[in-house]
Amino acid sequence: MKKNLLFSFGSAVALCLISAPGYSQTGTLSISTDSKTVISKHIYGQFAEHLGHGIYGGFWVDKTLPVKKQDRIRLDVVEALKKIKIPNLRWPGGCFADEYHWRDGIGPSALRPRMVNTNWGGTTEDNSFGTHEFLELCELLKCEPYIAGNVGSGTVEEMSKWIEYLNSNSSSTVVKERIKNGHPAPYKVTLWGVGNESWGCGGVMTPEYYTDLYKRYAAFAKDYPDAPLQKIAAGANAYDYRWTEVCMKNIPIGMMSGLSLHYYTIPTGNWYNKGSATMFDEKEYFGTMVSCLKMEDIVTKHSAIMDKYDPEKKVALVVDEWGVWTDVEPGTNPGFLFQQNSLRDALIAGTTLNIFNNHSDRVRMAALAQTINVLQSLILTDKEKMLLTPTYHVFDMYKVHQDAKYLPIKLDVPDYELDGKKIKAVNVSASQDAKGKVHISFVNLDLHNAITITTELKDIEWNTFSGQILTSANITDINTFKAPNKLHLAPFSGAKKDGDKLAVTLPAKSVVTLELN
């Protein structure tokens, strides 16, 4: 496939799905301060797999590309991600993690062996982006590295030595190798995934087999000075509640810090014909949001199982793959999972983050799939060009919730109805930061109707407020390299103080975040 075909979406004509004239509906919201829960910043994590142009051509670019770089790390991408304060970055996969052997990605780049990425497109990789390059990227991003170890095709010793290589300050042979490769001080990487999707591409294991294997790997994943490991077990796919049950029953609570969960929003509900990222009607949009909202039920049910074995909530539910998954853009490599990003994606992002915020007692870490050029991306690139997607702008708005106090809510809103089916038209989450500022994030899923929410803030003093909004004329609207700012954050003027209450009028198909002082 010719490289220039990868970005053929720029000339694609999106289906115009313009809101019909609607009317303003009403709802109520009550926000309380009765909470000791903190919304972990790690809920806002990201994922970078060796897949398509996520690493090569995304973060890691050709030396001749006319953009600002450090080594081959693209710095405009780094600056954009620093702005939204990404807290962690998961790497090298994904399915790729269970065929990746870390020793192939250290030492002089010219001497590193080449490998075939059998999971994603059958491409040959030169391993020029390896462990040191990833950790350099994390240092530039000022985020924590989250490394997924190879359980599928690796060994206990391989993962154990990787941890020693990165974290030990001893004079062992493997540490001397790290020093020779240019990093005398330990990296002190604490976030480690023990395998990925072990029920599927990570080994097609039963939960009983995986939990026994996990305990072997975890037993030899050692803590080193100032680097206590947080080990995250490979958890369930979507509705596989038995997998969670077996993991919680068989793995001692003290042996894991987190249990992962993967769930993707599929617009059509059909893995083999997922639907277009840009060409969809209201029926498919509605079905997409039904699929997205299932995250609430999935998180609730997995959390309830975890509560049986871990009532003190010591083990985090780590949703380290989530997002909308559509068919690839026409003319692109089907193994590269490249898709555009519309206003619909922004509503999915805001809704999902609201769900995570509202379950932050158990959901304490997550990772959007994926950061650049893959699935529900924050950033798209084409050679020297770069654009920020609608999803990026939601993360920019929502960064105010990171490490803030969770505020419980009670919400009563109208339904959004289509063809006899109903979903709640609005979802919300709220928090209070260390300075006492309250932030409220709203998503209006209704394509046609503005909705006015009257909000009561119990025991919260406030006098002034400001806000931001993301919306557009059409739910299918996208940013392109020719029009990279079609969707962008704008000041929000739809709120007013009504006595001791706050009245907020949310336009149809919008994401809004308010700050109250």
Coordinates of C-alpha atoms in Angstrom, one line a residue:
M1 CA 0.0 0.0 0.0
K2 CA 1.3 3.4 -0.9
K3 CA 2.1 5.6 2.1
N4 CA 0.1 8.6 0.9
L5 CA -3.1 6.5 0.9
L6 CA -3.0 6.3 4.6
F7 CA -4.4 9.8 5.0
S8 CA -7.0 9.8 2.2
F9 CA -9.7 10.6 4.7
G10 CA -9.0 14.3 4.3
S11 CA -10.9 14.4 1.1
A12 CA -13.7 12.2 2.3
V13 CA -17.2 13.7 2.4
A14 CA -18.8 13.2 5.8
L15 CA -22.5 12.4 6.0
C16 CA -24.3 15.6 7.2
L17 CA -26.4 14.7 10.2
I18 CA -27.6 18.1 11.2
S19 CA -29.8 18.6 14.3
A20 CA -33.4 19.3 13.5
P21 CA -34.8 22.3 15.4
G22 CA -35.6 21.2 18.9
Y23 CA -36.8 22.7 22.2
S24 CA -35.3 23.1 25.6
Q25 CA -36.0 20.3 28.1
T26 CA -35.3 20.4 31.8
G27 CA -33.6 18.3 34.5
T28 CA -32.2 18.6 38.0
L29 CA -28.8 17.9 39.5
S30 CA -27.8 17.8 43.2
I31 CA -24.1 17.8 44.1
S32 CA -22.8 16.9 47.6
T33 CA -19.4 17.2 49.3
D34 CA -20.0 14.1 51.3
S35 CA -17.1 12.1 49.9
K36 CA -13.6 11.0 50.8
T37 CA -12.9 9.5 47.4
V38 CA -10.2 11.1 45.1
I39 CA -10.5 10.9 41.3
S40 CA -7.1 9.4 40.5
K41 CA -5.2 11.2 37.8
H42 CA -4.4 7.8 36.4
I43 CA -7.9 7.5 35.0
Y44 CA -6.8 9.9 32.3
G45 CA -4.0 7.6 31.1
Q46 CA -3.1 6.8 27.5
F47 CA -2.0 3.8 25.4
A48 CA 0.7 3.6 22.7
E49 CA 1.1 0.2 21.0
H50 CA 3.4 -0.8 18.2
L51 CA 0.5 -0.7 15.8
G52 CA 0.1 1.1 12.5
H53 CA 1.5 4.7 12.8
G54 CA 1.1 4.9 16.6
I55 CA 4.8 4.6 17.4
Y56 CA 6.6 4.6 14.1
G57 CA 5.4 7.7 12.3
G58 CA 3.6 8.9 15.4
F59 CA 5.8 9.5 18.4
W60 CA 9.0 8.2 16.6
V61 CA 9.6 9.8 13.3
D62 CA 12.2 9.7 10.5
K63 CA 15.3 11.7 11.1
T64 CA 14.7 13.8 8.0
L65 CA 11.1 14.9 8.9
P66 CA 11.1 18.7 9.1
V67 CA 9.6 18.9 12.6
K68 CA 11.2 19.7 16.0
K69 CA 12.6 16.5 17.5
Q70 CA 14.6 15.2 20.4
D71 CA 16.5 12.2 19.0
R72 CA 13.5 11.0 16.8
I73 CA 10.8 11.8 19.3
R74 CA 8.3 14.3 17.8
L75 CA 8.2 17.3 20.1
D76 CA 5.0 19.0 18.9
V77 CA 3.2 15.8 19.9
V78 CA 4.9 15.9 23.3
E79 CA 3.9 19.5 23.9
A80 CA 0.3 18.8 23.0
L81 CA 0.1 15.8 25.4
K82 CA 1.9 17.7 28.2
K83 CA -0.8 20.4 27.9
I84 CA -3.5 17.9 28.9
K85 CA -1.3 16.4 31.6
I86 CA -1.4 12.7 30.6
P87 CA -0.5 10.9 33.8
N88 CA 0.7 7.5 32.4
L89 CA 1.5 5.9 29.1
R90 CA 1.0 2.2 28.5
W91 CA 3.5 0.4 26.2
P92 CA 4.4 -1.7 24.2
G93 CA 0.9 -3.3 23.9
G94 CA -1.7 -4.6 23.6
C95 CA -1.4 -7.8 21.7
F96 CA 2.1 -6.7 20.6
A97 CA 3.3 -6.9 24.2
D98 CA 3.0 -10.7 24.2
E99 CA 5.3 -11.1 21.2
Y100 CA 7.8 -8.4 22.3
H101 CA 11.2 -9.3 23.7
W102 CA 12.7 -6.4 25.4
R103 CA 16.3 -7.3 24.8
D104 CA 15.7 -6.8 21.1
G105 CA 15.1 -3.1 21.8
I106 CA 18.2 -2.1 23.7
G107 CA 21.8 -1.4 22.7
P108 CA 23.1 0.3 19.5
S109 CA 20.1 0.8 17.2
A110 CA 21.9 -0.4 14.1
L111 CA 22.6 -3.8 15.8
R112 CA 19.1 -4.5 17.0
P113 CA 17.3 -7.4 15.3
R114 CA 14.4 -6.8 13.1
M115 CA 11.0 -8.4 13.8
V116 CA 7.7 -9.0 12.1
N117 CA 4.7 -7.5 13.9
T118 CA 2.4 -10.5 13.4
N119 CA -0.6 -8.9 15.2
W120 CA -0.8 -5.7 13.2
G121 CA -0.3 -5.6 9.5
G122 CA 2.6 -8.0 9.3
T123 CA 5.0 -5.1 9.1
T124 CA 8.8 -5.5 9.8
E125 CA 10.0 -3.3 12.6
D126 CA 13.6 -2.4 13.2
N127 CA 13.3 -2.1 17.0
S128 CA 14.8 1.4 16.9
F129 CA 12.1 2.4 19.4
G130 CA 12.8 0.3 22.5
T131 CA 12.9 0.5 26.3
H132 CA 15.3 3.5 26.6
E133 CA 13.4 5.4 23.9
F134 CA 10.1 4.8 25.5
L135 CA 11.4 6.0 28.9
E136 CA 12.9 9.0 27.3
L137 CA 9.5 9.8 25.8
C138 CA 7.9 9.4 29.3
E139 CA 10.5 11.8 30.8
L140 CA 9.7 14.4 28.1
L141 CA 5.9 13.9 28.7
K142 CA 6.4 14.0 32.5
C143 CA 4.2 11.0 32.9
E144 CA 4.6 7.6 34.5
P145 CA 5.6 4.6 32.2
Y146 CA 3.2 1.7 32.4
I147 CA 4.9 -1.4 30.9
A148 CA 3.1 -4.5 29.8
G149 CA 5.3 -7.6 30.3
N150 CA 5.3 -10.6 27.9
V151 CA 3.5 -13.5 29.4
G152 CA 2.2 -15.0 26.2
S153 CA 5.5 -15.9 24.5
G154 CA 8.0 -14.8 27.2
T155 CA 9.4 -16.3 30.3
V156 CA 9.3 -15.5 34.0
E157 CA 13.1 -14.8 33.9
E158 CA 12.7 -12.4 30.9
M159 CA 10.2 -10.2 32.8
S160 CA 12.2 -10.4 36.0
K161 CA 15.4 -9.4 34.3
W162 CA 13.6 -6.5 32.6
I163 CA 12.5 -5.2 36.0
E164 CA 16.1 -5.6 37.3
Y165 CA 17.5 -3.9 34.3
L166 CA 15.3 -0.9 34.8
N167 CA 15.1 -0.6 38.6
S168 CA 18.1 -2.1 40.3
N169 CA 21.0 0.0 41.6
S170 CA 23.2 -3.1 42.1
S171 CA 26.4 -4.1 40.3
S172 CA 24.8 -7.1 38.6
T173 CA 25.6 -7.9 35.0
V174 CA 22.2 -6.7 33.7
V175 CA 22.5 -3.4 35.5
K176 CA 26.0 -2.9 34.1
E177 CA 24.4 -3.4 30.7
R178 CA 21.9 -0.6 31.4
I179 CA 24.8 1.7 32.4
K180 CA 26.7 0.8 29.2
N181 CA 23.6 1.7 27.3
G182 CA 23.6 5.2 28.6
H183 CA 21.5 5.3 31.8
P184 CA 23.6 4.9 35.0
A185 CA 20.6 5.7 37.4
P186 CA 17.8 3.3 37.8
Y187 CA 14.6 4.3 36.0
K188 CA 12.4 3.2 38.9
V189 CA 9.4 2.0 36.8
T190 CA 6.6 0.9 39.2
L191 CA 3.6 0.3 36.9
W192 CA 3.8 -3.2 35.4
G193 CA 1.1 -5.2 33.6
V194 CA 1.6 -9.0 33.8
G195 CA 0.5 -9.9 30.3
N196 CA -2.3 -8.6 28.2
E197 CA -5.6 -10.1 27.2
S198 CA -4.5 -13.5 28.3
W199 CA -7.9 -14.8 27.4
G200 CA -7.2 -14.0 23.8
C201 CA -4.3 -12.7 21.8
G202 CA -2.1 -13.0 24.9
G203 CA -2.3 -16.8 25.0
V204 CA -5.9 -18.0 24.8
M205 CA -5.7 -19.1 28.4
T206 CA -8.4 -20.1 30.9
P207 CA -8.7 -17.9 34.0
E208 CA -7.5 -20.8 36.2
Y209 CA -4.4 -21.3 34.1
Y210 CA -3.7 -17.5 33.9
T211 CA -4.0 -17.0 37.7
D212 CA -1.5 -19.7 38.4
L213 CA 0.8 -18.3 35.8
Y214 CA 0.3 -14.7 37.1
K215 CA 1.4 -15.8 40.6
R216 CA 4.7 -17.2 39.2
Y217 CA 5.4 -14.0 37.3
A218 CA 4.4 -11.8 40.2
A219 CA 6.6 -13.8 42.6
F220 CA 9.7 -13.1 40.6
A221 CA 8.8 -9.4 39.8
K222 CA 10.9 -7.9 42.6
D223 CA 10.8 -4.6 44.3
Y224 CA 14.1 -2.6 44.2
P225 CA 15.0 0.5 46.3
D226 CA 12.5 3.3 45.8
A227 CA 10.7 1.3 43.2
P228 CA 7.8 -0.7 44.8
L229 CA 6.0 -2.4 42.0
Q230 CA 2.3 -2.0 41.3
K231 CA 1.5 -5.2 39.5
I232 CA -1.6 -5.3 37.3
A233 CA -3.2 -8.6 36.4
A234 CA -4.6 -9.2 32.9
G235 CA -8.3 -9.0 33.5
A236 CA -11.5 -9.6 31.7
N237 CA -12.9 -8.8 28.3
A238 CA -16.1 -6.8 28.6
Y239 CA -18.8 -9.1 30.1
D240 CA -16.6 -12.0 31.2
Y241 CA -17.5 -11.7 34.9
R242 CA -16.2 -15.2 35.5
W243 CA -12.7 -14.2 34.6
T244 CA -12.8 -11.4 37.3
E245 CA -14.3 -13.9 39.8
V246 CA -11.5 -16.4 39.3
C247 CA -8.8 -13.8 39.4
M248 CA -10.1 -12.3 42.6
K249 CA -10.6 -15.7 44.2
N250 CA -7.2 -17.2 43.2
I251 CA -4.8 -14.3 43.4
P252 CA -4.0 -13.1 46.9
I253 CA -4.9 -9.4 47.3
G254 CA -1.4 -8.6 48.4
M255 CA 0.0 -9.9 45.1
M256 CA -1.7 -7.4 42.8
S257 CA -2.4 -3.7 42.8
G258 CA -4.9 -3.8 39.9
L259 CA -7.0 -6.0 37.7
S260 CA -7.5 -4.8 34.1
L261 CA -10.7 -4.6 32.1
H262 CA -11.1 -4.0 28.3
Y263 CA -14.2 -2.7 26.6
Y264 CA -14.7 -1.1 23.3
T265 CA -17.7 0.8 21.9
I266 CA -18.7 -0.8 18.5
P267 CA -21.1 1.4 16.6
T268 CA -23.0 -1.4 14.9
G269 CA -22.4 -4.1 17.5
N270 CA -20.8 -6.3 14.8
W271 CA -17.0 -6.8 15.1
Y272 CA -16.8 -7.7 11.4
N273 CA -18.7 -4.6 10.2
K274 CA -18.2 -2.0 12.9
G275 CA -19.4 1.0 11.0
S276 CA -17.8 4.2 9.7
A277 CA -16.1 6.8 11.8
T278 CA -17.7 9.6 9.8
M279 CA -20.5 8.2 7.7
F280 CA -23.4 7.3 10.0
D281 CA -27.0 8.3 10.5
E282 CA -28.9 9.0 13.8
K283 CA -29.9 5.4 14.2
E284 CA -26.3 4.3 14.2
Y285 CA -25.3 7.2 16.4
F286 CA -28.0 6.2 18.9
G287 CA -26.8 2.6 18.8
T288 CA -23.2 3.8 19.4
M289 CA -24.2 5.6 22.5
V290 CA -26.2 2.7 23.8
S291 CA -23.0 0.6 23.4
C292 CA -20.9 3.3 25.1
L293 CA -23.3 3.6 28.1
K294 CA -22.9 -0.2 28.7
M295 CA -19.6 0.7 30.4
E296 CA -21.6 1.8 33.4
D297 CA -23.2 -1.6 33.9
I298 CA -19.9 -3.4 33.1
V299 CA -17.9 -1.5 35.6
T300 CA -20.6 -1.8 38.2
K301 CA -20.8 -5.6 37.9
H302 CA -17.0 -6.2 37.8
S303 CA -16.7 -3.9 40.9
A304 CA -19.4 -5.8 42.7
I305 CA -17.4 -9.1 42.2
M306 CA -14.2 -7.4 43.4
D307 CA -16.0 -6.1 46.5
K308 CA -16.8 -9.7 47.5
Y309 CA -13.1 -10.5 47.8
D310 CA -11.7 -7.0 48.4
P311 CA -14.2 -5.0 50.5
E312 CA -11.5 -2.4 51.4
K313 CA -11.0 -1.7 47.7
K314 CA -7.2 -2.3 47.8
V315 CA -7.2 -3.6 44.2
A316 CA -7.9 -1.1 41.5
L317 CA -10.1 -1.8 38.5
V318 CA -7.9 -0.7 35.6
V319 CA -9.7 -0.1 32.4
D320 CA -6.6 0.1 30.3
E321 CA -8.2 -0.3 26.9
W322 CA -11.4 1.6 26.0
G323 CA -12.8 3.8 23.3
V324 CA -14.8 3.6 20.1
W325 CA -13.6 1.1 17.4
T326 CA -14.9 1.6 13.9
D327 CA -13.9 0.3 10.5
V328 CA -10.6 1.8 9.2
E329 CA -10.6 4.7 6.9
P330 CA -11.1 3.7 3.2
G331 CA -7.8 3.1 1.4
T332 CA -5.8 2.4 4.6
N333 CA -4.1 -0.7 5.8
P334 CA -6.8 -2.7 7.7
G335 CA -4.1 -3.9 10.2
F336 CA -3.2 -0.3 11.2
L337 CA -6.6 0.5 12.8
F338 CA -6.6 4.1 11.5
Q339 CA -9.9 5.9 12.0
Q340 CA -11.1 9.5 12.0
N341 CA -12.5 11.2 15.1
S342 CA -15.8 13.1 15.0
L343 CA -18.0 15.0 17.5
R344 CA -19.5 11.6 18.3
D345 CA -16.1 10.4 19.6
A346 CA -16.0 13.5 21.9
L347 CA -19.4 12.6 23.4
I348 CA -18.1 9.0 23.9
A349 CA -15.0 10.3 25.6
G350 CA -16.9 12.6 27.9
T351 CA -19.5 10.0 28.8
T352 CA -16.9 7.3 29.6
L353 CA -14.8 9.7 31.7
N354 CA -17.9 10.7 33.6
I355 CA -18.6 7.0 34.3
F356 CA -15.0 6.5 35.5
N357 CA -15.1 9.6 37.7
N358 CA -18.3 8.4 39.3
H359 CA -16.8 5.0 40.0
S360 CA -13.4 6.4 41.2
D361 CA -13.6 4.4 44.4
R362 CA -12.7 1.3 42.4
V363 CA -11.7 2.6 38.9
R364 CA -8.4 4.2 39.7
M365 CA -6.6 3.8 36.4
A366 CA -7.5 3.7 32.7
A367 CA -6.0 4.1 29.2
L368 CA -7.7 5.4 26.1
A369 CA -7.0 3.3 23.0
Q370 CA -4.9 4.9 21.5
T371 CA -2.9 8.1 21.6
I372 CA -1.8 8.8 18.0
N373 CA -3.2 7.5 14.6
V374 CA -4.8 4.4 16.1
L375 CA -8.5 3.9 17.0
Q376 CA -9.9 6.8 19.1
S377 CA -6.8 9.0 18.9
L378 CA -6.0 12.2 20.6
I379 CA -3.7 13.2 17.8
L380 CA -3.5 12.5 14.0
T381 CA -0.4 13.1 12.0
D382 CA 0.5 13.1 8.3
K383 CA 4.3 13.6 7.7
E384 CA 5.0 17.0 9.2
K385 CA 1.3 17.9 9.8
M386 CA -0.5 17.3 13.1
L387 CA -4.0 17.9 14.3
L388 CA -5.8 17.6 17.6
T389 CA -9.0 15.5 17.6
P390 CA -12.3 16.3 19.3
T391 CA -11.4 13.6 21.8
Y392 CA -8.2 15.5 22.7
H393 CA -10.3 18.6 23.5
V394 CA -12.4 16.6 25.9
F395 CA -9.3 15.4 27.8
D396 CA -8.1 19.0 27.8
M397 CA -11.5 20.1 29.5
Y398 CA -11.5 17.2 31.9
K399 CA -7.9 17.5 33.2
V400 CA -9.3 19.6 36.1
H401 CA -10.7 16.4 37.6
Q402 CA -7.3 14.8 38.0
D403 CA -6.5 14.0 41.7
A404 CA -9.5 16.1 42.8
K405 CA -12.1 15.1 45.4
Y406 CA -15.0 13.2 43.9
L407 CA -18.4 14.9 44.5
P408 CA -21.4 12.5 44.6
I409 CA -24.3 13.5 42.3
K410 CA -28.0 12.9 42.0
L411 CA -29.3 13.5 38.4
D412 CA -32.8 13.5 37.1
V413 CA -32.9 14.2 33.3
P414 CA -35.1 13.5 30.3
D415 CA -34.6 10.6 28.0
Y416 CA -33.3 10.8 24.5
E417 CA -35.6 8.5 22.5
L418 CA -35.4 7.0 19.0
D419 CA -37.5 4.2 17.5
G420 CA -39.0 3.3 20.8
K421 CA -35.7 3.0 22.6
K422 CA -34.5 5.3 25.4
I423 CA -31.2 6.5 27.0
K424 CA -30.6 9.2 29.5
A425 CA -30.0 12.4 27.5
V426 CA -27.4 13.9 29.9
N427 CA -24.6 12.4 32.1
V428 CA -22.5 14.3 34.6
S429 CA -19.5 14.1 37.0
A430 CA -18.2 16.6 39.5
S431 CA -15.1 17.2 41.6
Q432 CA -13.5 19.8 43.9
D433 CA -9.8 20.6 43.6
A434 CA -7.3 21.4 46.3
K435 CA -8.0 25.1 46.0
G436 CA -11.7 24.5 46.6
K437 CA -12.8 25.1 43.0
V438 CA -15.7 22.9 41.9
H439 CA -15.7 21.5 38.4
I440 CA -18.8 20.0 36.8
S441 CA -18.6 18.1 33.4
F442 CA -21.8 17.6 31.4
V443 CA -22.5 15.6 28.2
N444 CA -25.7 16.2 26.3
L445 CA -26.2 13.2 24.0
D446 CA -29.5 14.4 22.5
L447 CA -28.9 15.4 18.9
H448 CA -31.9 17.8 18.7
N449 CA -32.8 19.3 22.1
A450 CA -31.1 21.7 24.4
I451 CA -31.5 20.7 28.1
T452 CA -31.5 23.1 31.0
I453 CA -30.2 21.6 34.2
T454 CA -31.0 23.3 37.5
T455 CA -28.2 22.4 39.9
E456 CA -28.2 22.5 43.7
L457 CA -24.8 22.5 45.4
K458 CA -25.0 21.3 48.9
D459 CA -22.6 22.9 51.4
I460 CA -20.6 24.5 48.5
E461 CA -20.1 28.2 48.5
W462 CA -19.5 29.8 45.2
N463 CA -19.9 33.3 43.6
T464 CA -18.5 33.2 40.1
F465 CA -18.3 30.6 37.3
S466 CA -16.8 30.1 33.9
G467 CA -17.0 27.3 31.4
Q468 CA -15.9 25.7 28.1
I469 CA -17.9 23.9 25.5
L470 CA -17.2 21.5 22.6
T471 CA -19.9 21.1 20.0
S472 CA -20.4 21.5 16.2
A473 CA -23.2 21.8 13.7
N474 CA -23.1 18.1 12.7
I475 CA -22.4 15.1 14.9
T476 CA -20.2 13.8 12.0
D477 CA -18.0 16.9 11.9
I478 CA -14.2 16.2 12.1
N479 CA -11.0 18.1 12.1
T480 CA -8.9 17.6 9.0
F481 CA -5.4 18.7 8.0
K482 CA -7.1 21.3 5.8
A483 CA -9.4 22.5 8.6
P484 CA -7.7 21.4 11.8
N485 CA -9.7 23.7 14.1
K486 CA -13.2 23.0 12.9
L487 CA -13.9 21.5 16.3
H488 CA -12.3 23.3 19.2
L489 CA -13.0 24.5 22.8
A490 CA -14.9 27.7 23.1
P491 CA -16.1 29.8 26.1
F492 CA -19.5 28.7 27.4
S493 CA -22.1 31.3 28.3
G494 CA -25.1 29.1 28.9
A495 CA -25.0 29.2 32.7
K496 CA -26.5 31.6 35.2
K497 CA -26.9 31.9 38.9
D498 CA -30.5 31.4 39.9
G499 CA -30.8 32.3 43.6
D500 CA -28.6 29.7 45.4
K501 CA -28.8 27.4 42.4
L502 CA -27.0 27.1 39.1
A503 CA -29.0 26.9 35.8
V504 CA -27.1 25.4 32.9
T505 CA -28.5 25.2 29.4
L506 CA -26.7 22.5 27.4
P507 CA -26.9 22.8 23.7
A508 CA -27.7 19.6 21.8
K509 CA -24.8 17.2 21.2
S510 CA -22.3 19.0 23.5
V511 CA -19.7 18.6 26.2
V512 CA -19.4 21.3 28.8
T513 CA -17.2 21.8 31.8
L514 CA -17.9 24.5 34.4
E515 CA -15.6 25.9 37.1
L516 CA -17.2 27.4 40.2
N517 CA -15.3 29.7 42.6

